[in-house]
Coordinates of C-alpha atoms and ligand atoms in Angstrom, one line a residue:
X5 CA -7.0 10.4 11.6
X6 CA -10.1 11.0 9.3
X7 CA -9.5 8.3 7.0
X8 CA -6.2 6.8 6.7
X9 CA -7.5 3.6 4.6
X10 CA -6.1 3.5 1.2
X11 CA -8.9 2.9 -1.4
X12 CA -8.0 -0.3 -2.9
X13 CA -6.7 -3.1 -1.1
X14 CA -6.3 -6.3 -3.0
X15 CA -5.7 -9.3 -0.6
X16 CA -2.2 -10.5 -0.9
X17 CA -3.3 -14.0 -1.8
X18 CA -4.5 -12.5 -5.6
X19 CA -0.5 -11.7 -5.9
X20 CA 0.4 -15.3 -5.1
X21 CA -2.3 -16.7 -7.5
X22 CA -0.9 -14.6 -10.3
X23 CA 2.7 -15.3 -9.6
X24 CA 2.1 -18.9 -9.6
X25 CA 0.0 -18.9 -12.7
X26 CA 2.7 -16.7 -14.5
X27 CA 5.4 -19.5 -13.7
X28 CA 2.9 -22.2 -14.9
X29 CA 2.7 -20.5 -18.2
X30 CA 6.2 -19.5 -18.6
X31 CA 7.0 -23.4 -18.2
X32 CA 4.2 -24.5 -20.4
X33 CA 5.5 -22.1 -23.2
X34 CA 9.2 -22.4 -22.8
X35 CA 9.7 -25.9 -21.4
X36 CA 7.4 -28.0 -23.4
X37 CA 9.8 -31.0 -23.0
X38 CA 10.3 -30.5 -19.3
X39 CA 6.7 -30.5 -18.8
X40 CA 6.3 -33.7 -20.9
X41 CA 8.3 -35.3 -18.5
X42 CA 12.0 -35.3 -19.6
X43 CA 14.1 -38.4 -20.5
X44 CA 12.7 -42.0 -20.7
X45 CA 15.0 -44.9 -20.3
X46 CA 14.2 -47.5 -22.5
X47 CA 15.4 -51.5 -23.4
X48 CA 18.0 -51.7 -26.0
X49 CA 15.6 -54.0 -28.1
X50 CA 12.9 -51.7 -28.2
X51 CA 15.7 -49.0 -29.3
X52 CA 16.4 -51.1 -32.3
X53 CA 12.9 -51.4 -33.3
X54 CA 12.3 -47.7 -33.1
X55 CA 15.4 -47.4 -35.3
X56 CA 13.7 -50.0 -37.7
X57 CA 10.5 -48.0 -37.8
X58 CA 11.9 -44.8 -38.6
X59 CA 11.2 -43.1 -35.5
X60 CA 14.7 -42.2 -34.3
X61 CA 16.1 -39.2 -35.7
X62 CA 19.5 -38.6 -33.8
X63 CA 21.6 -40.8 -31.7
X64 CA 24.7 -39.9 -29.7
X65 CA 26.9 -41.2 -27.0
X66 CA 27.1 -39.8 -23.6
X67 CA 30.3 -38.4 -22.4
X68 CA 31.5 -41.3 -20.2
X69 CA 30.4 -43.8 -23.0
X70 CA 28.1 -45.9 -21.0
X71 CA 24.7 -44.7 -22.3
X72 CA 23.3 -44.0 -25.7
X73 CA 20.6 -40.7 -25.9
X74 CA 18.6 -40.6 -28.7
X75 CA 15.7 -38.4 -30.4
X76 CA 12.9 -39.9 -31.7
X77 CA 9.2 -39.4 -32.1
X78 CA 7.0 -40.9 -29.6
X79 CA 3.4 -42.4 -29.9
X80 CA 2.1 -38.9 -30.0
X81 CA 4.1 -37.8 -32.8
X82 CA 6.0 -35.6 -31.0
X83 CA 9.7 -35.2 -30.3
X84 CA 11.2 -36.8 -27.1
X85 CA 14.5 -37.9 -25.8
X86 CA 15.3 -41.3 -24.5
X87 CA 18.4 -42.9 -23.5
X88 CA 19.3 -46.7 -23.4
X89 CA 22.1 -48.9 -22.5
X90 CA 25.4 -49.3 -24.5
X91 CA 25.2 -53.0 -25.8
X92 CA 28.3 -54.6 -28.0
X93 CA 26.4 -54.6 -31.1
X94 CA 28.5 -54.1 -34.2
X95 CA 25.5 -53.9 -36.7
X96 CA 24.5 -51.1 -34.9
X97 CA 26.3 -48.1 -37.3
X98 CA 25.4 -50.1 -40.5
X99 CA 21.5 -50.1 -39.2
X100 CA 21.4 -46.7 -38.4
X101 CA 23.1 -45.5 -41.6
X102 CA 20.4 -47.1 -43.5
X103 CA 17.4 -46.0 -41.3
X104 CA 19.0 -42.4 -42.2
X105 CA 19.6 -41.8 -38.4
X106 CA 22.2 -38.9 -37.8
X107 CA 24.7 -40.0 -35.1
X108 CA 27.0 -37.4 -33.3
X109 CA 28.5 -36.6 -30.2
X110 CA 25.8 -34.1 -28.9
X111 CA 22.2 -34.2 -29.5
X112 CA 21.3 -31.0 -31.3
X113 CA 17.8 -30.8 -29.6
X114 CA 19.4 -31.3 -26.1
X115 CA 20.4 -27.9 -24.8
X116 CA 24.0 -27.2 -23.7
X117 CA 24.0 -27.7 -19.6
X118 CA 24.9 -24.2 -19.4
X119 CA 21.6 -23.1 -21.5
X120 CA 19.8 -25.7 -19.3
X121 CA 21.1 -24.5 -16.1
X122 CA 20.1 -20.7 -17.2
X123 CA 16.5 -21.7 -18.5
X124 CA 15.7 -24.0 -15.8
X125 CA 17.3 -22.0 -12.5
X126 CA 18.4 -18.5 -13.2
X127 CA 15.7 -17.6 -15.2
X128 CA 12.7 -18.7 -12.7
X129 CA 14.3 -17.5 -9.8
X130 CA 14.9 -14.2 -11.6
X131 CA 11.4 -13.8 -12.2
X132 CA 10.5 -14.8 -8.7
X133 CA 12.7 -12.4 -7.6
X134 CA 11.2 -9.7 -9.9
X135 CA 7.8 -10.8 -8.7
X136 CA 8.6 -10.6 -5.2
X137 CA 10.1 -7.1 -5.7
X138 CA 6.9 -6.0 -7.0
X139 CA 4.8 -7.6 -4.2
X140 CA 6.9 -5.9 -1.6
X141 CA 6.5 -2.7 -3.2
X142 CA 2.7 -3.4 -2.7
X143 CA 3.0 -4.4 0.7
X144 CA 5.4 -1.1 1.5
X145 CA 2.4 1.0 0.1
X146 CA 0.2 -0.6 2.7
X147 CA 2.5 0.3 5.6
X148 CA 4.2 -2.9 5.8
X149 CA 7.9 -4.0 5.6
X150 CA 9.6 -4.0 2.4
X151 CA 12.3 -6.9 3.7
X152 CA 11.0 -10.3 3.7
X153 CA 13.5 -11.0 6.5
X154 CA 11.6 -8.7 8.7
X155 CA 8.1 -9.9 8.2
X156 CA 7.6 -10.3 12.0
X157 CA 8.3 -6.8 12.5
X158 CA 5.6 -4.2 13.3
X159 CA 6.0 -1.3 11.2
X160 CA 4.0 0.9 14.2
X161 CA 5.0 4.5 13.4
X162 CA 7.0 6.2 15.9
X163 CA 6.4 9.7 16.5
X164 CA 9.4 11.3 18.4
X165 CA 7.8 14.1 21.2
X166 CA 9.5 16.8 18.5
X167 CA 7.2 15.5 15.8
X168 CA 4.0 15.0 17.6
X169 CA 4.4 18.8 19.0
X170 CA 0.3 18.6 19.9
X171 CA -0.3 20.1 23.4
X172 CA -3.6 20.1 24.8
X173 CA -3.6 23.5 23.7
X174 CA -4.7 22.2 20.3
X175 CA -7.6 20.4 21.6
X176 CA -10.5 22.5 22.3
X177 CA -13.7 21.9 23.9
X178 CA -13.0 18.6 25.3
X179 CA -12.4 19.9 28.9
X180 CA -13.7 16.4 30.6
X181 CA -11.6 14.2 28.4
X182 CA -8.5 16.4 28.8
X183 CA -9.0 16.3 32.6
X184 CA -8.9 12.5 32.5
X185 CA -6.0 12.3 30.8
X186 CA -4.0 15.1 32.9
X187 CA -3.2 12.2 35.3
X188 CA -1.6 9.8 32.7
X189 CA 0.4 12.8 31.5
X190 CA 1.9 13.2 34.9
X191 CA 2.5 9.6 35.5
X192 CA 4.7 9.6 32.2
X193 CA 6.3 12.7 33.3
X194 CA 7.5 11.0 36.5
X195 CA 6.8 7.2 36.9
X196 CA 9.0 7.0 39.6
X197 CA 6.8 9.2 41.8
X198 CA 4.1 6.7 41.3
X199 CA 6.7 3.7 41.7
X200 CA 7.8 4.8 44.6
X201 CA 4.3 4.8 46.6
X202 CA 3.4 1.6 44.9
X203 CA 0.7 3.3 42.7
X204 CA -0.2 1.5 39.4
X205 CA -1.9 3.7 37.0
X206 CA -4.4 1.9 34.5
X207 CA -2.5 0.4 31.5
X208 CA -5.0 1.6 29.2
X209 CA -7.5 4.0 28.4
X210 CA -10.5 4.0 25.9
X211 CA -11.6 7.1 24.0
X212 CA -14.9 6.6 23.0
X213 CA -16.7 9.1 20.8
X214 CA -17.8 9.7 17.2
X215 CA -15.5 9.8 14.3
X216 CA -13.8 13.5 14.0
X217 CA -14.1 14.6 17.8
X218 CA -10.4 14.5 18.3
X219 CA -9.5 11.1 19.6
X220 CA -6.2 10.8 17.7
X221 CA -5.4 14.3 18.8
X222 CA -6.0 13.7 22.4
X223 CA -3.7 10.7 22.3
X224 CA -1.2 12.8 20.8
X225 CA -1.6 15.7 23.0
X226 CA -1.1 13.1 25.7
X227 CA 2.3 12.2 24.2
X228 CA 3.2 15.9 23.3
X229 CA 2.6 17.0 26.9
X230 CA 4.4 14.3 28.5
X231 CA 7.4 14.5 26.0
X232 CA 7.2 10.8 25.3
X233 CA 7.2 8.8 21.9
X234 CA 4.2 8.0 20.2
X235 CA 3.2 4.9 18.8
X236 CA 0.4 4.7 16.5
X237 CA -1.3 1.8 15.0
X238 CA -4.8 1.2 13.8
X239 CA -6.7 -2.0 14.5
X240 CA -7.6 -2.8 10.9
X241 CA -3.9 -3.0 10.0
X242 CA -3.5 -5.8 12.3
X243 CA -5.9 -8.0 10.7
X244 CA -5.4 -7.2 6.8
X245 CA -2.4 -9.5 6.9
X246 CA -1.5 -13.0 6.6
X247 CA -2.8 -15.4 9.2
X248 CA -0.7 -15.1 12.3
X249 CA 0.7 -11.9 11.4
X250 CA -1.6 -9.8 13.6
X251 CA -0.5 -11.7 16.6
X252 CA 3.3 -11.2 15.6
X253 CA 2.5 -7.4 15.0
X254 CA 0.9 -6.8 18.4
X255 CA 4.1 -8.9 20.0
X256 CA 6.4 -6.4 18.1
X257 CA 4.7 -3.5 18.8
X258 CA 4.8 -4.1 22.7
X259 CA 8.3 -5.2 22.3
X260 CA 9.4 -1.8 20.9
X261 CA 7.3 0.4 23.2
X262 CA 8.8 -1.4 26.1
X263 CA 12.3 -0.7 24.8
X264 CA 11.1 3.2 24.2
X265 CA 9.0 3.1 27.6
X266 CA 8.0 5.9 28.9
X267 CA 5.7 6.1 25.8
X268 CA 2.4 6.3 24.4
X269 CA 0.8 3.4 22.4
X270 CA -2.2 4.6 20.2
X271 CA -4.4 2.0 18.9
X272 CA -7.3 3.6 16.5
X273 CA -10.2 1.6 15.7
X274 CA -9.7 -1.0 18.0
X275 CA -12.8 -2.4 17.7
X276 CA -11.7 -4.0 14.3
X277 CA -9.7 -6.7 16.3
X278 CA -11.7 -6.1 19.7
X279 CA -15.2 -7.3 18.6
X280 CA -17.0 -9.4 21.0
X281 CA -16.0 -12.8 20.3
X282 CA -19.0 -14.9 18.6
X283 CA -20.1 -17.3 21.5
X284 CA -22.3 -19.5 19.4
X285 CA -19.3 -20.4 16.7
X286 CA -16.9 -22.5 18.1
X287 CA -15.6 -23.6 14.7
X288 CA -14.4 -21.1 12.0
X289 CA -15.0 -17.6 12.8
X290 CA -12.5 -15.0 12.4
X291 CA -9.5 -16.8 14.0
X292 CA -7.0 -14.4 12.9
X293 CA -8.7 -11.6 14.4
X294 CA -9.2 -13.7 17.8
X295 CA -5.4 -14.7 17.6
X296 CA -4.8 -10.7 17.5
X297 CA -7.1 -9.9 20.3
X298 CA -5.9 -12.8 22.6
X299 CA -2.2 -11.5 21.7
X300 CA -3.1 -7.9 22.7
X301 CA -4.9 -9.3 25.8
X302 CA -1.8 -11.3 26.6
X303 CA 0.7 -8.4 26.2
X304 CA -1.5 -6.1 28.2
X305 CA -1.3 -8.7 31.0
X306 CA 1.9 -9.2 31.0
X307 CA 3.8 -5.9 31.0
X308 CA 4.9 -4.0 33.7
X309 CA 2.5 -1.1 34.6
X310 CA 5.2 0.7 36.3
X311 CA 7.5 1.1 33.4
X312 CA 5.3 3.8 31.9
X313 CA 3.8 2.3 28.8
X314 CA 0.4 3.7 28.6
X315 CA -2.2 2.3 25.7
X316 CA -4.8 4.3 24.7
X317 CA -7.5 3.2 22.2
X318 CA -10.0 4.8 20.3
X319 CA -13.5 3.7 19.2
X320 CA -16.8 5.0 18.2
X321 CA -18.4 1.5 19.0
X322 CA -17.6 0.7 22.5
X323 CA -20.8 -1.6 22.7
X324 CA -19.2 -4.0 20.1
X325 CA -16.0 -4.6 22.3
X326 CA -15.0 -7.7 23.7
X327 CA -15.7 -7.5 27.4
X328 CA -12.3 -9.2 27.8
X329 CA -11.1 -5.9 27.0
X330 CA -12.7 -3.7 29.5
X331 CA -11.4 -5.8 32.4
X332 CA -9.4 -4.4 35.0
X333 CA -5.8 -4.1 34.1
X334 CA -6.9 -3.2 30.6
X335 CA -8.9 -0.7 28.9
X336 CA -10.6 0.1 32.3
X337 CA -10.8 3.7 31.8
X338 CA -13.4 4.7 29.3
X339 CA -12.9 8.3 28.5
X340 CA -16.1 9.9 26.5
X341 CA -15.3 12.3 23.8
X342 CA -18.4 14.0 22.4
X343 CA -19.4 16.2 19.9
X344 CA -18.5 19.5 20.8
X345 CA -21.2 21.9 22.4
X346 CA -21.9 25.6 21.4
X347 CA -19.0 26.8 23.7
X348 CA -16.9 23.9 22.4
X349 CA -17.3 24.7 18.8
X350 CA -16.7 28.2 19.3
X351 CA -13.4 27.1 21.3
X352 CA -12.5 24.5 18.1
X353 CA -13.0 27.1 15.6
X354 CA -10.6 29.6 17.4
X355 CA -7.9 26.9 17.5
X356 CA -7.9 26.4 13.9
X357 CA -8.5 30.0 13.1
X358 CA -5.1 30.6 14.6
X359 CA -3.4 29.0 11.7
X360 CA -5.1 31.2 9.1
X361 CA -5.1 35.0 8.8
X362 CA -8.8 36.1 10.0
X363 CA -10.2 39.5 9.2
X364 CA -10.7 41.4 12.7
X365 CA -14.1 41.1 14.0
X366 CA -14.9 37.8 12.6
X367 CA -18.0 36.3 14.5
X368 CA -17.2 32.7 15.5
X369 CA -20.3 32.5 17.6
X370 CA -22.4 32.8 14.6
X371 CA -20.5 30.1 12.9
X372 CA -20.9 27.6 16.1
X373 CA -24.5 28.3 16.1
X374 CA -25.1 27.4 12.6
X375 CA -23.2 24.3 12.9
X376 CA -25.0 22.3 15.8
X377 CA -24.1 18.3 15.7
X378 CA -20.6 19.3 13.8
X379 CA -17.6 17.6 14.9
X380 CA -14.2 19.0 15.6
X381 CA -13.0 17.5 12.2
X382 CA -15.8 19.1 10.2
X383 CA -15.1 22.5 12.2
X384 CA -11.6 22.5 11.1
X385 CA -12.8 21.5 7.5
X386 CA -14.6 24.8 7.8
X387 CA -12.0 26.9 8.4
X388 CA -10.1 25.5 5.9
X389 CA -12.6 25.9 3.3
X390 CA -13.1 29.4 4.1
X391 CA -9.4 30.2 3.6
X392 CA -9.2 28.5 0.3
X393 CA -12.2 30.5 -0.8
X394 CA -10.6 33.7 0.6
X395 CA -7.6 32.8 -1.8
X396 CA -9.9 32.1 -4.9
X397 CA -11.4 35.5 -4.2
X398 CA -8.0 37.0 -4.5
X399 CA -8.2 38.3 -0.6
X400 CA -5.4 37.8 2.0
X401 CA -7.6 37.6 4.9
X402 CA -10.6 35.3 5.5
X403 CA -14.0 37.0 6.4
X404 CA -17.5 36.2 7.8
X405 CA -18.9 35.6 4.4
X406 CA -16.2 33.1 3.4
X407 CA -16.9 31.1 6.7
X408 CA -20.6 31.5 6.2
X409 CA -20.3 30.2 2.8
X410 CA -17.9 26.9 3.8
X411 CA -20.8 26.2 6.5
X412 CA -22.9 25.4 3.9
X413 CA -20.8 23.4 2.0
X414 CA -19.2 21.4 4.7
X415 CA -22.5 21.1 6.5
X416 CA -24.6 20.1 3.4
X417 CA -22.1 17.5 2.7
X418 CA -22.6 16.0 6.2
X419 CA -26.2 16.7 6.7
X420 CA -27.1 13.6 5.0
X421 CA -25.1 11.4 6.9
X422 CA -25.3 13.0 10.2
X423 CA -29.0 14.7 10.1
X424 CA -28.6 18.1 11.7
X425 CA -31.8 19.1 13.2
X426 CA -34.0 21.6 12.2
X427 CA -34.8 24.3 14.4
X428 CA -38.1 22.9 15.2
X429 CA -36.8 19.7 15.9
X430 CA -34.4 20.9 18.3
X431 CA -37.4 22.7 19.9
X432 CA -39.0 19.2 20.4
X433 CA -36.0 17.9 21.6
X434 CA -35.5 20.6 24.1
X435 CA -38.7 19.9 25.6
X436 CA -38.4 15.9 25.5
X437 CA -35.0 16.1 27.5
X438 CA -36.3 18.8 30.0
X439 CA -39.6 16.6 30.3
X440 CA -37.4 13.9 31.6
X441 CA -35.2 15.9 33.6
X442 CA -38.3 17.9 35.3
X443 CA -40.2 14.5 36.1
X444 CA -36.7 13.1 37.7
X445 CA -36.1 16.3 40.2
X446 CA -39.7 16.5 41.3
X447 CA -39.8 13.0 42.5
X448 CA -38.2 12.1 45.7
X449 CA -35.5 9.1 45.5
X450 CA -34.5 9.5 42.0
X451 CA -30.7 10.3 41.0
X452 CA -30.1 14.2 40.4
X453 CA -29.7 15.4 37.1
X454 CA -26.3 15.8 36.0
X455 CA -26.0 17.2 32.1
X456 CA -29.0 17.5 29.8
X457 CA -28.0 18.0 26.3
X458 CA -29.7 18.4 22.6
X459 CA -26.4 17.4 20.9
X460 CA -27.1 14.6 18.5
X461 CA -25.2 11.1 19.1
X462 CA -24.1 8.7 16.6
X463 CA -26.0 6.3 18.6
X464 CA -29.0 7.9 17.1
X465 CA -29.9 9.5 20.5
X466 CA -30.9 13.2 19.4
X467 CA -30.6 14.3 23.0
X468 CA -29.8 13.2 26.4
X469 CA -30.2 13.6 30.0
X470 CA -27.8 12.2 32.3
X471 CA -28.6 11.1 35.9
X472 CA -25.9 10.3 38.0
X473 CA -26.4 8.9 41.6
X474 CA -24.2 10.4 44.4
X475 CA -23.0 6.9 45.4
X476 CA -23.1 3.8 43.5
X477 CA -25.9 1.9 43.4
X478 CA -26.8 -1.8 43.5
X479 CA -30.0 -1.9 44.7
X480 CA -33.1 -0.2 43.8
X481 CA -36.3 -0.3 45.6
X482 CA -39.9 -0.3 44.3
X483 CA -40.3 3.4 44.4
X484 CA -37.1 3.9 42.8
X485 CA -38.0 1.9 39.8
X486 CA -41.3 3.3 39.5
X487 CA -39.8 6.8 39.6
X488 CA -37.6 5.5 36.8
X489 CA -40.2 4.5 34.5
X490 CA -42.1 7.6 35.2
X491 CA -38.9 9.7 34.5
X492 CA -38.7 7.6 31.2
X493 CA -42.1 8.7 30.2
X494 CA -41.3 12.2 31.0
X495 CA -39.9 13.0 27.6
X496 CA -43.0 12.1 25.6
X497 CA -45.3 13.6 28.3
X498 CA -43.7 16.9 27.8
X499 CA -43.9 16.5 23.7
X500 CA -47.7 16.0 24.2
X501 CA -48.2 18.8 26.7
X502 CA -46.6 21.5 24.6
X503 CA -47.1 20.5 21.0
X504 CA -50.3 18.4 21.4
X505 CA -48.9 15.7 19.4
X506 CA -46.0 13.0 19.9
X507 CA -43.1 12.2 18.0
X508 CA -41.0 8.7 17.4
X509 CA -38.3 10.2 19.7
X510 CA -39.3 8.3 22.7
X511 CA -38.8 4.6 21.2
X512 CA -35.7 4.1 23.2
X513 CA -37.5 5.3 26.6
X514 CA -40.4 3.2 25.7
X515 CA -38.2 0.1 25.4
X516 CA -36.2 0.8 28.6
X517 CA -39.4 1.4 30.8
X518 CA -41.1 -1.6 29.2
X519 CA -37.9 -3.5 30.5
X520 CA -38.1 -2.2 33.8
X521 CA -41.8 -2.8 34.3
X522 CA -41.6 -6.5 33.3
X523 CA -38.5 -6.9 35.7
X524 CA -40.4 -5.7 38.5
X525 CA -43.4 -8.2 37.8
X526 CA -41.5 -11.0 36.4
X527 CA -38.1 -11.1 38.2
X528 CA -38.1 -8.9 41.4
X529 CA -41.4 -9.8 43.1
X530 CA -42.7 -6.2 43.0
X531 CA -46.1 -6.9 41.9
X532 CA -49.4 -7.9 44.5
X533 CA -50.6 -10.1 41.7
X534 CA -47.8 -12.6 41.8
X535 CA -45.8 -11.8 44.6
X536 CA -42.2 -13.5 44.6
X537 CA -42.5 -16.0 41.9
X538 CA -39.8 -16.2 39.2
X539 CA -41.9 -15.8 35.9
X540 CA -38.5 -15.2 33.9
X541 CA -35.0 -16.1 33.8
X542 CA -32.0 -14.1 32.3
X543 CA -30.4 -16.4 29.8
X544 CA -26.9 -15.4 29.7
X545 CA -26.1 -12.5 32.0
X546 CA -22.7 -11.9 29.8
X547 CA -24.0 -11.9 26.5
X548 CA -27.2 -9.5 26.2
X549 CA -28.9 -10.4 29.3
X550 CA -32.0 -11.5 27.2
X551 CA -34.8 -13.4 28.9
X552 CA -37.2 -16.3 28.4
X553 CA -40.4 -16.7 30.3
X554 CA -40.8 -19.8 32.5
X555 CA -44.5 -19.4 33.2
X556 CA -47.8 -20.7 31.5
X557 CA -49.3 -18.8 28.6
X558 CA -52.2 -17.4 30.5
X559 CA -49.7 -16.1 33.2
X560 CA -47.8 -14.1 30.2
X561 CA -50.8 -12.3 29.2
X562 CA -51.2 -11.4 33.1
X563 CA -47.8 -10.2 33.0
X564 CA -48.6 -8.1 30.1
X565 CA -51.3 -6.4 32.0
X566 CA -49.4 -5.7 34.7
X567 CA -46.7 -4.3 32.7
X568 CA -49.1 -1.9 31.0
X569 CA -50.8 -0.6 34.0
X570 CA -47.3 0.2 35.6
X571 CA -46.2 2.1 32.6
X572 CA -49.6 3.6 32.7
X573 CA -49.3 5.0 36.2
X574 CA -45.9 6.0 35.4
X575 CA -46.9 8.1 32.5
X576 CA -49.7 9.9 34.5
X577 CA -47.5 10.7 37.4
X578 CA -45.1 12.3 34.7
X579 CA -48.2 14.2 33.1
X580 CA -49.2 15.6 36.6
X581 CA -45.8 16.8 37.2
X582 CA -45.3 18.5 33.9
X583 CA -48.6 20.1 34.0
X584 CA -47.9 21.3 37.8
X585 CA -44.3 22.8 36.5
X586 CA -45.2 23.9 33.1
X587 CA -43.9 27.7 33.5
X588 CA -40.5 26.1 34.5
X589 CA -40.7 23.6 31.5
X590 CA -41.0 26.3 29.0
X591 CA -38.3 28.3 30.7
X592 CA -35.9 25.3 30.9
X593 CA -36.6 24.1 27.8
X594 CA -35.7 27.4 26.2
X595 CA -32.6 27.8 28.2
X596 CA -31.6 24.2 27.0
X597 CA -32.4 25.3 23.2
X598 CA -30.2 28.2 23.5
X599 CA -27.2 26.6 25.0
X600 CA -27.4 23.1 23.8
X601 CA -25.8 21.7 26.7
X602 CA -26.6 22.5 30.2
X603 CA -25.4 21.4 33.8
X604 CA -27.4 19.7 36.5
X605 CA -26.3 22.8 38.5
X606 CA -27.9 25.1 35.8
X607 CA -30.9 23.0 35.6
X608 CA -31.5 23.0 39.5
X609 CA -30.7 27.0 39.7
X610 CA -33.5 27.6 36.9
X611 CA -36.0 25.2 38.8
X612 CA -35.4 26.6 42.2
X613 CA -35.7 30.6 41.4
Ligands
ADP10 P1 -10.8 11.0 15.7 O1 -9.7 10.3 16.2 O2 -11.8 11.1 16.8 O3 -11.5 10.5 14.5 P2 -9.0 13.1 15.1 O4 -8.5 13.2 16.1 O5 -8.4 12.3 13.9 O6 -10.5 12.5 15.2 O7 -9.6 14.6 14.4 C1 -9.3 15.0 13.2 C2 -9.0 16.4 13.3 O8 -10.0 17.1 13.3 C3 -7.8 16.7 14.0 O9 -6.7 16.5 13.4 C4 -8.0 18.3 14.4 O10 -7.5 18.9 13.4 C5 -9.9 18.1 14.4 N1 -10.3 18.2 15.5 C6 -11.3 17.4 16.0 N2 -11.1 17.6 17.3 C7 -10.8 18.6 17.7 C8 -10.9 19.4 18.9 N3 -11.7 19.0 19.9 N4 -10.0 20.6 19.0 C9 -9.4 20.8 17.6 N5 -9.1 20.2 16.6 C10 -10.1 19.3 16.6
ZN11 ZN1 -36.3 10.4 25.9

């Protein structure tokens, strides 16, 4: 799903305000008398004085004969209807005659009961109903139920298995994500197998990655592979409704899903409901969103994991998610879905090329090379644009030229937002990342390199060196801390060594290195100067983990000096390692530039050659 949001969504409240205003206006114009406050009961004597004053126009007796109703001008000069009691008064007829008042059985200004009924009941209700219809139509367009009675029902679209028809074959270049999802497919296939042994599969998995990388597609593929129904709803659909509706919708979604189990529930853009709850604002805040989130958490905790309902959610802003969502039993599996590398882009192009007629001998690799940083959705778009161009030019197959042209159109379109790197920049990033990796590899006691990539992330990182420890790590010794800082400085060190100047690319490295060094001095007792003295405290471990100093100003200055010293020493170490291994640095950087992503194994093979 690339962009499923319709552009103009007026809040419902506007419609209500308009409706009320219309009714009021209607009443003010059509029933002025009603607005002015109906029939006034007055004393008989007052009635007589009004007759004498010539204010009374018409008089009539009520049907049962115990009331007199009359039409007269009131103090402001408007016509008004009054009633008074019937009083034995023989002179009344003469009095009325002399005042020139007409008397009849029915005041003509007073409408017949039928007309009254029509105007005061049938018409307003009719108008309300029409307005309601109009309102509902608006709601239906926004994917909500059209029937007022079913307001609490979620409108999660149910895609039956035959309708998704998507398999893992349709998803290219996301091998790691697919591998992680295969187990879920198997579970949905035969939940009893897992139940028999007592195994519980995760209830939820979070697909994390930039837009257009195929998260929705992967979720559909899981449903397609497992031949189970696919419920899909977007996080934004939960919150744009009346207060309390979001929670009701969640409840209903899970009810439906439970009835259809085994099945896949896919929640796109989960960050819109799952945002971190603001710790500071106890009052106000977004209560509606919070209610929805709480309901989601309750439902996830409540349903039976063995039944075969698997919830997949997608987000491209995992850092903003409420930690409660990520706890065990909820979305405790995180599946990264990354922008494709060169091989991935070739594969994606080929998948989409299956659907169009290609001229023989089209070079997909050339197209893939030219589209570093493009997402799966953009590559799909490139193939489609090329096909459109071929049709425009009256051909019946897509040729290389069409593809190259459409790369220009599509890339130019997203270059602005995504900043596809120039060759020169890619070269710098390659050296920078290899710098990190080399420094890491040449130090003892530092985690082995698992993967190096120069595919830009939406997070802003242009490249990335992943180090993965063999076992989980809870402690770090002083040497490891120092090594890590050296590794962090390795990026800029390589830039300086090779190009003679440095770029802004190392800002995050610098931040991390500084944090580590500060921690060593102020919190972990790893400096000779201060020893085991706490100089900083962590304010709130669960909210950001920021720290405050708990020492004198003079001490703070000394801490800074120590931090600078530690980072400087680390940088000198990195410089030394890179100088000693310069030929390997060049060789590895070239290889990375060529391949865009290399594994730790490939890296070690070249390093140890
Ligand atoms: P996301 O949910 O991550 O924003 P989608 O799954 O909606 O992305 O992807 C949009 C479209 O882009 C898909 O329907 C598909 O045509 C194409 N696409 C994206 N990634 C891939 C991929 N890895 N393989 C094949 N097609 C892809
Ligand atoms: Zn770096």
